[in-house]
């Protein structure tokens, strides 16, 4: 059994910052992440950074115009640029915590008791870690609505999987008129997709003031 002062489950913003801070204090700290594609957390790999990269590229593509083939080629290049950016940031984040003295383990964590965690790696091997303090920083995941036909449908994407799809959809239907849905609608429309938004309610971004929602509707030509 491996022992540590601190065990942090999840390599997100809070987890990596806390791990580095504690390790630099001289405390034995272990950071566990189930996927090496999520070093740095949701923002870097599946949300803020990649989405803003695509938004930036989409504006340039919209300015240049062209037919579907032209836009599709620029979209594929934008996906490649986004992947290169997130790969670079993952490495920087990994190096940051390791250089701070954190022990990094890839695997899926599950509790044995309040101070003991079992780690299962991708090969199915198990390792037990006992820690004085355990911090949970497991992040977020997209939610698929319970609508018949959505599950295991190759034409259905989440916000995360769509940003890894190298093929520009000619038509795209987005379920949900919140911030994330509208962001995706904006840059896919800029790339040239015909976008439809389905919103459960009378207005988009319903938690905002109606003046704000109306201004967004006008900018989208809804």
Tab-separated table of C-alpha atoms in Angstrom:
chain	number	residue	atom	x	y	z
A	1	UNK	CA	0.000	0.000	0.000
A	2	UNK	CA	1.279	3.443	-0.965
A	3	UNK	CA	0.845	6.251	1.559
A	4	UNK	CA	0.727	10.050	1.229
A	5	UNK	CA	-0.236	13.138	3.151
A	6	UNK	CA	-2.541	14.300	0.351
A	7	UNK	CA	-4.398	12.505	-2.416
A	8	UNK	CA	-6.154	14.604	-5.048
A	9	UNK	CA	-8.596	12.942	-7.438
A	10	UNK	CA	-8.910	14.906	-10.671
A	11	UNK	CA	-6.446	17.043	-12.630
A	12	UNK	CA	-8.606	20.122	-13.028
A	13	UNK	CA	-7.803	23.746	-12.246
A	14	UNK	CA	-8.384	23.379	-8.514
A	15	UNK	CA	-6.702	19.980	-8.296
A	16	UNK	CA	-3.498	20.922	-10.081
A	17	UNK	CA	-3.166	24.210	-8.180
A	18	UNK	CA	-3.724	22.576	-4.800
A	19	UNK	CA	-1.397	19.662	-5.617
A	20	UNK	CA	1.451	21.969	-6.588
A	21	UNK	CA	0.908	24.170	-3.524
A	22	UNK	CA	0.958	21.247	-1.088
A	23	UNK	CA	3.928	19.528	-2.752
A	24	UNK	CA	5.976	22.718	-2.609
A	25	UNK	CA	5.318	22.815	1.137
A	26	UNK	CA	7.106	19.483	1.378
A	27	UNK	CA	3.968	17.362	1.826
A	28	UNK	CA	3.804	14.017	0.006
A	29	UNK	CA	1.079	14.604	-2.597
A	30	UNK	CA	-0.381	12.247	-5.189
A	31	UNK	CA	-2.597	13.417	-8.053
A	32	UNK	CA	-4.819	10.839	-9.789
A	33	UNK	CA	-6.432	11.409	-13.208
A	34	UNK	CA	-8.370	8.736	-15.086
A	35	UNK	CA	-7.537	10.096	-18.565
A	36	UNK	CA	-4.230	11.462	-19.824
A	37	UNK	CA	-6.296	13.517	-22.277
A	38	UNK	CA	-7.682	15.546	-19.378
A	39	UNK	CA	-4.483	16.848	-17.787
A	40	UNK	CA	-5.310	20.419	-16.853
A	41	UNK	CA	-9.027	19.779	-16.581
A	42	UNK	CA	-12.214	20.569	-18.453
A	43	UNK	CA	-11.440	24.183	-19.344
A	44	UNK	CA	-8.211	23.378	-21.167
A	45	UNK	CA	-9.311	20.197	-22.909
A	46	UNK	CA	-13.064	20.197	-23.463
A	47	UNK	CA	-14.525	23.630	-22.797
A	48	UNK	CA	-13.194	27.197	-22.598
A	49	UNK	CA	-9.900	26.976	-24.470
A	50	UNK	CA	-10.856	24.685	-27.402
A	51	UNK	CA	-14.205	26.408	-27.908
A	52	UNK	CA	-12.597	29.851	-28.038
A	53	UNK	CA	-9.987	28.541	-30.461
A	54	UNK	CA	-12.749	27.358	-32.799
A	55	UNK	CA	-14.666	30.610	-32.350
A	56	UNK	CA	-11.583	32.600	-33.402
A	57	UNK	CA	-11.019	30.394	-36.453
A	58	UNK	CA	-14.696	30.537	-37.419
A	59	UNK	CA	-14.681	34.329	-37.635
A	60	UNK	CA	-11.788	34.250	-40.061
A	61	UNK	CA	-13.512	31.535	-42.094
A	62	UNK	CA	-16.712	33.583	-42.219
A	63	UNK	CA	-14.741	36.596	-43.425
A	64	UNK	CA	-13.150	34.574	-46.231
A	65	UNK	CA	-16.429	32.968	-47.343
A	66	UNK	CA	-16.368	30.380	-50.105
A	67	UNK	CA	-18.230	27.149	-50.823
A	68	UNK	CA	-18.711	24.171	-48.528
A	69	UNK	CA	-15.436	22.559	-49.622
A	70	UNK	CA	-13.487	25.733	-48.822
A	71	UNK	CA	-15.136	26.146	-45.432
A	72	UNK	CA	-14.808	22.434	-44.645
A	73	UNK	CA	-11.068	22.531	-45.290
A	74	UNK	CA	-10.695	25.549	-42.992
A	75	UNK	CA	-12.826	23.822	-40.350
A	76	UNK	CA	-10.632	20.719	-40.450
A	77	UNK	CA	-7.553	22.914	-40.078
A	78	UNK	CA	-9.222	24.676	-37.132
A	79	UNK	CA	-9.807	21.313	-35.436
A	80	UNK	CA	-6.129	20.422	-35.972
A	81	UNK	CA	-5.018	23.776	-34.545
A	82	UNK	CA	-7.315	23.285	-31.556
A	83	UNK	CA	-5.872	19.823	-30.920
A	84	UNK	CA	-2.320	21.147	-31.138
A	85	UNK	CA	-3.156	23.883	-28.631
A	86	UNK	CA	-4.774	21.555	-26.085
A	87	UNK	CA	-1.928	19.036	-26.459
A	88	UNK	CA	0.593	21.771	-25.697
A	89	UNK	CA	-1.350	22.951	-22.658
A	90	UNK	CA	-1.753	19.409	-21.328
A	91	UNK	CA	1.999	18.925	-21.425
A	92	UNK	CA	2.634	22.252	-19.720
A	93	UNK	CA	0.193	21.359	-16.953
A	94	UNK	CA	1.680	17.897	-16.504
A	95	UNK	CA	5.207	19.307	-16.318
A	96	UNK	CA	4.079	21.967	-13.856
A	97	UNK	CA	2.746	19.529	-11.253
A	98	UNK	CA	5.540	16.986	-11.674
A	99	UNK	CA	8.214	19.674	-11.370
A	100	UNK	CA	6.507	20.849	-8.184
A	101	UNK	CA	7.100	17.404	-6.697
A	102	UNK	CA	3.672	15.864	-7.204
A	103	UNK	CA	3.451	12.140	-7.943
A	104	UNK	CA	1.171	11.642	-10.949
A	105	UNK	CA	-0.895	8.450	-11.388
A	106	UNK	CA	-3.203	7.616	-14.312
A	107	UNK	CA	-6.206	5.583	-13.241
A	108	UNK	CA	-9.800	5.450	-12.014
A	109	UNK	CA	-10.160	6.096	-8.282
A	110	UNK	CA	-12.784	4.525	-6.006
A	111	UNK	CA	-13.043	4.702	-2.236
A	112	UNK	CA	-12.288	1.702	-0.033
A	113	UNK	CA	-12.830	3.680	3.166
A	114	UNK	CA	-12.538	7.312	4.267
A	115	UNK	CA	-8.752	7.323	3.994
A	116	UNK	CA	-8.122	4.598	1.393
A	117	UNK	CA	-8.602	4.650	-2.372
A	118	UNK	CA	-8.274	1.920	-4.977
A	119	UNK	CA	-6.735	2.992	-8.304
A	120	UNK	CA	-7.526	0.944	-11.418
A	121	UNK	CA	-5.289	1.675	-14.408
A	122	UNK	CA	-6.130	1.222	-18.096
A	123	UNK	CA	-4.694	-2.306	-18.052
A	124	UNK	CA	-7.000	-3.340	-15.227
A	125	UNK	CA	-4.266	-3.403	-12.589
A	126	UNK	CA	-5.063	-2.122	-9.095
A	127	UNK	CA	-3.078	-0.045	-6.630
A	128	UNK	CA	-4.136	1.004	-3.123
A	129	UNK	CA	-3.326	4.434	-1.705
A	130	UNK	CA	-3.847	5.572	1.877
A	131	UNK	CA	-3.858	9.316	2.542
A	132	UNK	CA	-4.442	11.588	5.520
A	133	UNK	CA	-6.435	13.968	3.332
A	134	UNK	CA	-8.326	13.199	0.136
A	135	UNK	CA	-9.617	15.960	-2.154
A	136	UNK	CA	-12.213	15.285	-4.861
A	137	UNK	CA	-11.853	17.425	-7.993
A	138	UNK	CA	-13.621	15.345	-10.630
A	139	UNK	CA	-14.921	18.154	-12.835
A	140	UNK	CA	-17.921	18.044	-15.144
A	141	UNK	CA	-19.408	16.008	-17.964
A	142	UNK	CA	-21.952	16.785	-20.725
A	143	UNK	CA	-25.542	15.726	-20.053
A	144	UNK	CA	-27.535	13.945	-22.764
A	145	UNK	CA	-31.290	14.600	-22.447
A	146	UNK	CA	-33.460	11.475	-21.934
A	147	UNK	CA	-34.877	11.633	-25.455
A	148	UNK	CA	-35.525	8.404	-27.325
A	149	UNK	CA	-33.041	7.852	-30.138
A	150	UNK	CA	-30.217	10.011	-28.785
A	151	UNK	CA	-28.238	7.358	-26.944
A	152	UNK	CA	-25.596	5.509	-29.000
A	153	UNK	CA	-26.565	7.461	-32.123
A	154	UNK	CA	-23.600	8.172	-34.412
A	155	UNK	CA	-25.252	11.408	-35.578
A	156	UNK	CA	-25.562	12.771	-32.038
A	157	UNK	CA	-22.681	14.643	-30.391
A	158	UNK	CA	-22.030	16.246	-27.038
A	159	UNK	CA	-20.270	19.588	-26.711
A	160	UNK	CA	-17.072	17.627	-26.112
A	161	UNK	CA	-17.248	15.096	-28.957
A	162	UNK	CA	-18.420	17.659	-31.517
A	163	UNK	CA	-15.240	19.686	-31.044
A	164	UNK	CA	-13.229	16.608	-32.014
A	165	UNK	CA	-15.267	15.865	-35.147
A	166	UNK	CA	-13.150	16.774	-38.206
A	167	UNK	CA	-16.130	16.862	-40.589
A	168	UNK	CA	-18.042	20.132	-40.876
A	169	UNK	CA	-21.777	19.355	-40.661
A	170	UNK	CA	-23.834	20.906	-43.434
A	171	UNK	CA	-26.793	21.014	-41.051
A	172	UNK	CA	-26.609	21.118	-37.259
A	173	UNK	CA	-29.424	21.045	-34.692
A	174	UNK	CA	-28.519	22.169	-31.180
A	175	UNK	CA	-30.707	21.146	-28.239
A	176	UNK	CA	-30.588	23.963	-25.723
A	177	UNK	CA	-30.402	27.724	-26.066
A	178	UNK	CA	-28.093	28.393	-23.145
A	179	UNK	CA	-24.601	29.847	-23.193
A	180	UNK	CA	-22.871	26.728	-24.494
A	181	UNK	CA	-25.484	25.972	-27.121
A	182	UNK	CA	-25.370	29.527	-28.445
A	183	UNK	CA	-21.578	29.554	-28.528
A	184	UNK	CA	-21.575	26.414	-30.664
A	185	UNK	CA	-24.338	27.828	-32.856
A	186	UNK	CA	-22.278	30.974	-33.427
A	187	UNK	CA	-19.089	29.383	-34.660
A	188	UNK	CA	-20.672	26.568	-36.639
A	189	UNK	CA	-22.824	29.128	-38.419
A	190	UNK	CA	-19.655	31.127	-39.108
A	191	UNK	CA	-18.038	28.030	-40.601
A	192	UNK	CA	-21.058	27.648	-42.893
A	193	UNK	CA	-23.299	25.072	-41.205
A	194	UNK	CA	-27.055	25.657	-41.319
A	195	UNK	CA	-27.837	25.775	-37.594
A	196	UNK	CA	-31.183	25.204	-35.848
A	197	UNK	CA	-31.582	25.786	-32.095
A	198	UNK	CA	-34.269	23.918	-30.134
A	199	UNK	CA	-35.069	25.634	-26.847
A	200	UNK	CA	-37.533	24.453	-24.207
A	201	UNK	CA	-39.148	27.790	-23.499
A	202	UNK	CA	-40.155	31.075	-25.062
A	203	UNK	CA	-36.683	32.632	-25.051
A	204	UNK	CA	-33.017	31.729	-25.271
A	205	UNK	CA	-30.697	32.174	-22.235
A	206	UNK	CA	-33.800	32.368	-19.994
A	207	UNK	CA	-31.791	33.089	-16.828
A	208	UNK	CA	-30.617	36.421	-18.223
A	209	UNK	CA	-32.550	39.680	-18.350
A	210	UNK	CA	-35.001	39.783	-21.229
A	211	UNK	CA	-33.211	42.779	-22.750
A	212	UNK	CA	-30.023	40.725	-22.944
A	213	UNK	CA	-31.824	37.704	-24.393
A	214	UNK	CA	-33.526	39.890	-26.995
A	215	UNK	CA	-30.228	41.472	-28.048
A	216	UNK	CA	-28.701	38.014	-28.518
A	217	UNK	CA	-31.730	36.907	-30.542
A	218	UNK	CA	-31.314	39.912	-32.826
A	219	UNK	CA	-27.594	39.207	-33.300
A	220	UNK	CA	-28.456	35.615	-34.266
A	221	UNK	CA	-31.306	36.747	-36.544
A	222	UNK	CA	-33.686	34.471	-34.627
